[in-house]
Amino acid sequence: MYYRSANCVIIVFDVTRARTFEDVKFWVNEVQQKGSADVIISIVGNKIDRDNREISKETGESYANSIGALYSECSALNGDGVEQIFENLGKRKLSGGQQTKQAGLNLIEEKKSKSCC
């Protein structure tokens, strides 16, 4: 996986399978260890259209809050919530919710010393 210089990372799990939620912690650790310090992490619970839910929205939100990540839920099947994931990421990025690195050059004009002769 390439995430070393990623600005945002979306980690998706299946709300109907608790094992996939446990895997989220592995991927969060990977991103925190190998990604940039200011990466925005969004954790997404998928398959909210299904009835056999094993991970509650509150559980997902609680974990995301504990690590400073965003949390959203969606259904890839019918599209519910998908747009909101990207809107939340964009808002967080634009608001500077995480520290951002600024690229560019700082140009400082050197003061010329005055000489009398």
mmCIF file with all atom_site columns, C-alpha atoms in Angstrom:
data_model
loop_
_atom_site.group_PDB
_atom_site.id
_atom_site.type_symbol
_atom_site.label_atom_id
_atom_site.label_alt_id
_atom_site.label_comp_id
_atom_site.label_asym_id
_atom_site.label_entity_id
_atom_site.label_seq_id
_atom_site.pdbx_PDB_ins_code
_atom_site.Cartn_x
_atom_site.Cartn_y
_atom_site.Cartn_z
_atom_site.occupancy
_atom_site.B_iso_or_equiv
_atom_site.pdbx_formal_charge
_atom_site.auth_seq_id
_atom_site.auth_comp_id
_atom_site.auth_asym_id
_atom_site.auth_atom_id
_atom_site.pdbx_PDB_model_num
ATOM 1   C CA . MET A 1 1   ? 0.000   0.000  0.000  1.00 0.00 ? 1   MET A CA 1
ATOM 2   C CA . TYR A 1 2   ? 1.191   3.486  -0.786 1.00 0.00 ? 2   TYR A CA 1
ATOM 3   C CA . TYR A 1 3   ? 0.238   6.013  1.862  1.00 0.00 ? 3   TYR A CA 1
ATOM 4   C CA . ARG A 1 4   ? 3.524   7.597  2.842  1.00 0.00 ? 4   ARG A CA 1
ATOM 5   C CA . SER A 1 5   ? 2.653   11.090 1.572  1.00 0.00 ? 5   SER A CA 1
ATOM 6   C CA . ALA A 1 6   ? -1.135  10.784 1.501  1.00 0.00 ? 6   ALA A CA 1
ATOM 7   C CA . ASN A 1 7   ? -3.161  13.736 2.759  1.00 0.00 ? 7   ASN A CA 1
ATOM 8   C CA . CYS A 1 8   ? -6.184  11.599 3.595  1.00 0.00 ? 8   CYS A CA 1
ATOM 9   C CA . VAL A 1 9   ? -6.781  7.906  4.225  1.00 0.00 ? 9   VAL A CA 1
ATOM 10  C CA . ILE A 1 10  ? -10.152 6.147  4.191  1.00 0.00 ? 10  ILE A CA 1
ATOM 11  C CA . ILE A 1 11  ? -10.307 2.882  6.135  1.00 0.00 ? 11  ILE A CA 1
ATOM 12  C CA . VAL A 1 12  ? -13.489 0.907  5.442  1.00 0.00 ? 12  VAL A CA 1
ATOM 13  C CA . PHE A 1 13  ? -14.968 -1.926 7.489  1.00 0.00 ? 13  PHE A CA 1
ATOM 14  C CA . ASP A 1 14  ? -18.123 -4.036 7.256  1.00 0.00 ? 14  ASP A CA 1
ATOM 15  C CA . VAL A 1 15  ? -20.605 -3.202 10.050 1.00 0.00 ? 15  VAL A CA 1
ATOM 16  C CA . THR A 1 16  ? -22.006 -6.743 9.758  1.00 0.00 ? 16  THR A CA 1
ATOM 17  C CA . ARG A 1 17  ? -18.650 -8.398 10.558 1.00 0.00 ? 17  ARG A CA 1
ATOM 18  C CA . ALA A 1 18  ? -16.928 -7.469 13.840 1.00 0.00 ? 18  ALA A CA 1
ATOM 19  C CA . ARG A 1 19  ? -13.629 -8.965 12.649 1.00 0.00 ? 19  ARG A CA 1
ATOM 20  C CA . THR A 1 20  ? -13.312 -6.266 9.994  1.00 0.00 ? 20  THR A CA 1
ATOM 21  C CA . PHE A 1 21  ? -13.654 -3.576 12.670 1.00 0.00 ? 21  PHE A CA 1
ATOM 22  C CA . GLU A 1 22  ? -10.756 -5.129 14.572 1.00 0.00 ? 22  GLU A CA 1
ATOM 23  C CA . ASP A 1 23  ? -8.690  -4.906 11.361 1.00 0.00 ? 23  ASP A CA 1
ATOM 24  C CA . VAL A 1 24  ? -9.287  -1.140 11.316 1.00 0.00 ? 24  VAL A CA 1
ATOM 25  C CA . LYS A 1 25  ? -6.974  -0.796 14.323 1.00 0.00 ? 25  LYS A CA 1
ATOM 26  C CA . PHE A 1 26  ? -4.164  -2.499 12.396 1.00 0.00 ? 26  PHE A CA 1
ATOM 27  C CA . TRP A 1 27  ? -4.557  -0.118 9.447  1.00 0.00 ? 27  TRP A CA 1
ATOM 28  C CA . VAL A 1 28  ? -4.782  2.944  11.674 1.00 0.00 ? 28  VAL A CA 1
ATOM 29  C CA . ASN A 1 29  ? -1.520  1.887  13.308 1.00 0.00 ? 29  ASN A CA 1
ATOM 30  C CA . GLU A 1 30  ? 0.082   1.358  9.877  1.00 0.00 ? 30  GLU A CA 1
ATOM 31  C CA . VAL A 1 31  ? -0.933  4.835  8.731  1.00 0.00 ? 31  VAL A CA 1
ATOM 32  C CA . GLN A 1 32  ? 0.193   6.443  11.983 1.00 0.00 ? 32  GLN A CA 1
ATOM 33  C CA . GLN A 1 33  ? 3.560   4.677  11.868 1.00 0.00 ? 33  GLN A CA 1
ATOM 34  C CA . LYS A 1 34  ? 4.339   4.967  8.145  1.00 0.00 ? 34  LYS A CA 1
ATOM 35  C CA . GLY A 1 35  ? 2.195   7.836  6.904  1.00 0.00 ? 35  GLY A CA 1
ATOM 36  C CA . SER A 1 36  ? 2.707   11.550 7.234  1.00 0.00 ? 36  SER A CA 1
ATOM 37  C CA . ALA A 1 37  ? 2.144   13.097 10.651 1.00 0.00 ? 37  ALA A CA 1
ATOM 38  C CA . ASP A 1 38  ? -0.705  15.296 9.420  1.00 0.00 ? 38  ASP A CA 1
ATOM 39  C CA . VAL A 1 39  ? -2.698  12.679 7.512  1.00 0.00 ? 39  VAL A CA 1
ATOM 40  C CA . ILE A 1 40  ? -6.464  12.864 7.967  1.00 0.00 ? 40  ILE A CA 1
ATOM 41  C CA . ILE A 1 41  ? -7.961  9.466  8.759  1.00 0.00 ? 41  ILE A CA 1
ATOM 42  C CA . SER A 1 42  ? -11.580 8.673  7.970  1.00 0.00 ? 42  SER A CA 1
ATOM 43  C CA . ILE A 1 43  ? -13.050 5.432  9.275  1.00 0.00 ? 43  ILE A CA 1
ATOM 44  C CA . VAL A 1 44  ? -16.102 4.255  7.347  1.00 0.00 ? 44  VAL A CA 1
ATOM 45  C CA . GLY A 1 45  ? -18.634 1.621  8.345  1.00 0.00 ? 45  GLY A CA 1
ATOM 46  C CA . ASN A 1 46  ? -20.075 0.035  5.195  1.00 0.00 ? 46  ASN A CA 1
ATOM 47  C CA . LYS A 1 47  ? -23.178 -2.117 4.548  1.00 0.00 ? 47  LYS A CA 1
ATOM 48  C CA . ILE A 1 48  ? -25.535 -0.062 6.695  1.00 0.00 ? 48  ILE A CA 1
ATOM 49  C CA . ASP A 1 49  ? -28.332 -1.287 4.418  1.00 0.00 ? 49  ASP A CA 1
ATOM 50  C CA . ARG A 1 50  ? -28.055 -4.767 6.001  1.00 0.00 ? 50  ARG A CA 1
ATOM 51  C CA . ASP A 1 51  ? -30.041 -5.887 9.061  1.00 0.00 ? 51  ASP A CA 1
ATOM 52  C CA . ASN A 1 52  ? -27.452 -8.134 10.735 1.00 0.00 ? 52  ASN A CA 1
ATOM 53  C CA . ARG A 1 53  ? -25.309 -5.362 12.170 1.00 0.00 ? 53  ARG A CA 1
ATOM 54  C CA . GLU A 1 54  ? -22.514 -6.341 14.620 1.00 0.00 ? 54  GLU A CA 1
ATOM 55  C CA . ILE A 1 55  ? -20.810 -2.947 15.103 1.00 0.00 ? 55  ILE A CA 1
ATOM 56  C CA . SER A 1 56  ? -22.961 -0.050 16.286 1.00 0.00 ? 56  SER A CA 1
ATOM 57  C CA . LYS A 1 57  ? -22.568 3.479  15.023 1.00 0.00 ? 57  LYS A CA 1
ATOM 58  C CA . GLU A 1 58  ? -21.707 4.537  18.579 1.00 0.00 ? 58  GLU A CA 1
ATOM 59  C CA . THR A 1 59  ? -18.836 2.016  18.740 1.00 0.00 ? 59  THR A CA 1
ATOM 60  C CA . GLY A 1 60  ? -17.382 3.290  15.474 1.00 0.00 ? 60  GLY A CA 1
ATOM 61  C CA . GLU A 1 61  ? -17.755 6.930  16.464 1.00 0.00 ? 61  GLU A CA 1
ATOM 62  C CA . SER A 1 62  ? -16.209 6.319  19.870 1.00 0.00 ? 62  SER A CA 1
ATOM 63  C CA . TYR A 1 63  ? -13.119 4.674  18.410 1.00 0.00 ? 63  TYR A CA 1
ATOM 64  C CA . ALA A 1 64  ? -12.728 7.336  15.711 1.00 0.00 ? 64  ALA A CA 1
ATOM 65  C CA . ASN A 1 65  ? -13.015 10.112 18.293 1.00 0.00 ? 65  ASN A CA 1
ATOM 66  C CA . SER A 1 66  ? -10.415 8.433  20.505 1.00 0.00 ? 66  SER A CA 1
ATOM 67  C CA . ILE A 1 67  ? -7.808  8.662  17.726 1.00 0.00 ? 67  ILE A CA 1
ATOM 68  C CA . GLY A 1 68  ? -8.879  12.006 16.238 1.00 0.00 ? 68  GLY A CA 1
ATOM 69  C CA . ALA A 1 69  ? -10.327 10.440 13.084 1.00 0.00 ? 69  ALA A CA 1
ATOM 70  C CA . LEU A 1 70  ? -13.498 11.191 11.182 1.00 0.00 ? 70  LEU A CA 1
ATOM 71  C CA . TYR A 1 71  ? -16.294 8.610  11.238 1.00 0.00 ? 71  TYR A CA 1
ATOM 72  C CA . SER A 1 72  ? -18.974 8.005  8.636  1.00 0.00 ? 72  SER A CA 1
ATOM 73  C CA . GLU A 1 73  ? -21.269 5.212  7.587  1.00 0.00 ? 73  GLU A CA 1
ATOM 74  C CA . CYS A 1 74  ? -22.474 4.285  4.146  1.00 0.00 ? 74  CYS A CA 1
ATOM 75  C CA . SER A 1 75  ? -24.002 1.716  1.877  1.00 0.00 ? 75  SER A CA 1
ATOM 76  C CA . ALA A 1 76  ? -21.963 1.015  -1.215 1.00 0.00 ? 76  ALA A CA 1
ATOM 77  C CA . LEU A 1 77  ? -24.974 -0.932 -2.506 1.00 0.00 ? 77  LEU A CA 1
ATOM 78  C CA . ASN A 1 78  ? -27.385 2.001  -2.662 1.00 0.00 ? 78  ASN A CA 1
ATOM 79  C CA . GLY A 1 79  ? -24.948 4.917  -2.292 1.00 0.00 ? 79  GLY A CA 1
ATOM 80  C CA . ASP A 1 80  ? -26.306 6.250  1.000  1.00 0.00 ? 80  ASP A CA 1
ATOM 81  C CA . GLY A 1 81  ? -23.663 8.267  2.842  1.00 0.00 ? 81  GLY A CA 1
ATOM 82  C CA . VAL A 1 82  ? -20.911 7.910  0.236  1.00 0.00 ? 82  VAL A CA 1
ATOM 83  C CA . GLU A 1 83  ? -20.897 11.566 -0.786 1.00 0.00 ? 83  GLU A CA 1
ATOM 84  C CA . GLN A 1 84  ? -20.836 12.633 2.879  1.00 0.00 ? 84  GLN A CA 1
ATOM 85  C CA . ILE A 1 85  ? -17.542 10.764 3.420  1.00 0.00 ? 85  ILE A CA 1
ATOM 86  C CA . PHE A 1 86  ? -15.766 12.917 0.864  1.00 0.00 ? 86  PHE A CA 1
ATOM 87  C CA . GLU A 1 87  ? -17.493 16.115 1.980  1.00 0.00 ? 87  GLU A CA 1
ATOM 88  C CA . ASN A 1 88  ? -16.318 15.531 5.559  1.00 0.00 ? 88  ASN A CA 1
ATOM 89  C CA . LEU A 1 89  ? -12.752 14.876 4.405  1.00 0.00 ? 89  LEU A CA 1
ATOM 90  C CA . GLY A 1 90  ? -12.766 18.020 2.288  1.00 0.00 ? 90  GLY A CA 1
ATOM 91  C CA . LYS A 1 91  ? -14.126 20.137 5.133  1.00 0.00 ? 91  LYS A CA 1
ATOM 92  C CA . ARG A 1 92  ? -11.532 18.786 7.564  1.00 0.00 ? 92  ARG A CA 1
ATOM 93  C CA . LYS A 1 93  ? -8.719  19.422 5.082  1.00 0.00 ? 93  LYS A CA 1
ATOM 94  C CA . LEU A 1 94  ? -9.880  22.957 4.290  1.00 0.00 ? 94  LEU A CA 1
ATOM 95  C CA . SER A 1 95  ? -10.470 23.856 7.934  1.00 0.00 ? 95  SER A CA 1
ATOM 96  C CA . GLY A 1 96  ? -6.975  22.804 8.872  1.00 0.00 ? 96  GLY A CA 1
ATOM 97  C CA . GLY A 1 97  ? -8.381  20.268 11.323 1.00 0.00 ? 97  GLY A CA 1
ATOM 98  C CA . GLN A 1 98  ? -5.027  18.545 11.146 1.00 0.00 ? 98  GLN A CA 1
ATOM 99  C CA . GLN A 1 99  ? -1.724  20.312 10.851 1.00 0.00 ? 99  GLN A CA 1
ATOM 100 C CA . THR A 1 100 ? -0.874  20.859 7.233  1.00 0.00 ? 100 THR A CA 1
ATOM 101 C CA . LYS A 1 101 ? 2.498   21.261 5.654  1.00 0.00 ? 101 LYS A CA 1
ATOM 102 C CA . GLN A 1 102 ? 2.898   24.217 3.371  1.00 0.00 ? 102 GLN A CA 1
ATOM 103 C CA . ALA A 1 103 ? 4.978   23.690 0.304  1.00 0.00 ? 103 ALA A CA 1
ATOM 104 C CA . GLY A 1 104 ? 6.906   26.505 -1.250 1.00 0.00 ? 104 GLY A CA 1
ATOM 105 C CA . LEU A 1 105 ? 9.821   28.803 -0.776 1.00 0.00 ? 105 LEU A CA 1
ATOM 106 C CA . ASN A 1 106 ? 10.172  31.514 1.783  1.00 0.00 ? 106 ASN A CA 1
ATOM 107 C CA . LEU A 1 107 ? 11.846  34.444 0.104  1.00 0.00 ? 107 LEU A CA 1
ATOM 108 C CA . ILE A 1 108 ? 13.485  36.844 2.494  1.00 0.00 ? 108 ILE A CA 1
ATOM 109 C CA . GLU A 1 109 ? 14.955  40.006 1.139  1.00 0.00 ? 109 GLU A CA 1
ATOM 110 C CA . GLU A 1 110 ? 18.420  40.564 2.510  1.00 0.00 ? 110 GLU A CA 1
ATOM 111 C CA . LYS A 1 111 ? 19.030  43.970 3.978  1.00 0.00 ? 111 LYS A CA 1
ATOM 112 C CA . LYS A 1 112 ? 21.918  45.714 2.334  1.00 0.00 ? 112 LYS A CA 1
ATOM 113 C CA . SER A 1 113 ? 24.401  47.221 4.700  1.00 0.00 ? 113 SER A CA 1
ATOM 114 C CA . LYS A 1 114 ? 24.979  50.890 4.184  1.00 0.00 ? 114 LYS A CA 1
ATOM 115 C CA . SER A 1 115 ? 28.495  52.038 3.692  1.00 0.00 ? 115 SER A CA 1
ATOM 116 C CA . CYS A 1 116 ? 29.650  55.573 3.892  1.00 0.00 ? 116 CYS A CA 1
ATOM 117 C CA . CYS A 1 117 ? 32.183  55.410 1.057  1.00 0.00 ? 117 CYS A CA 1
#
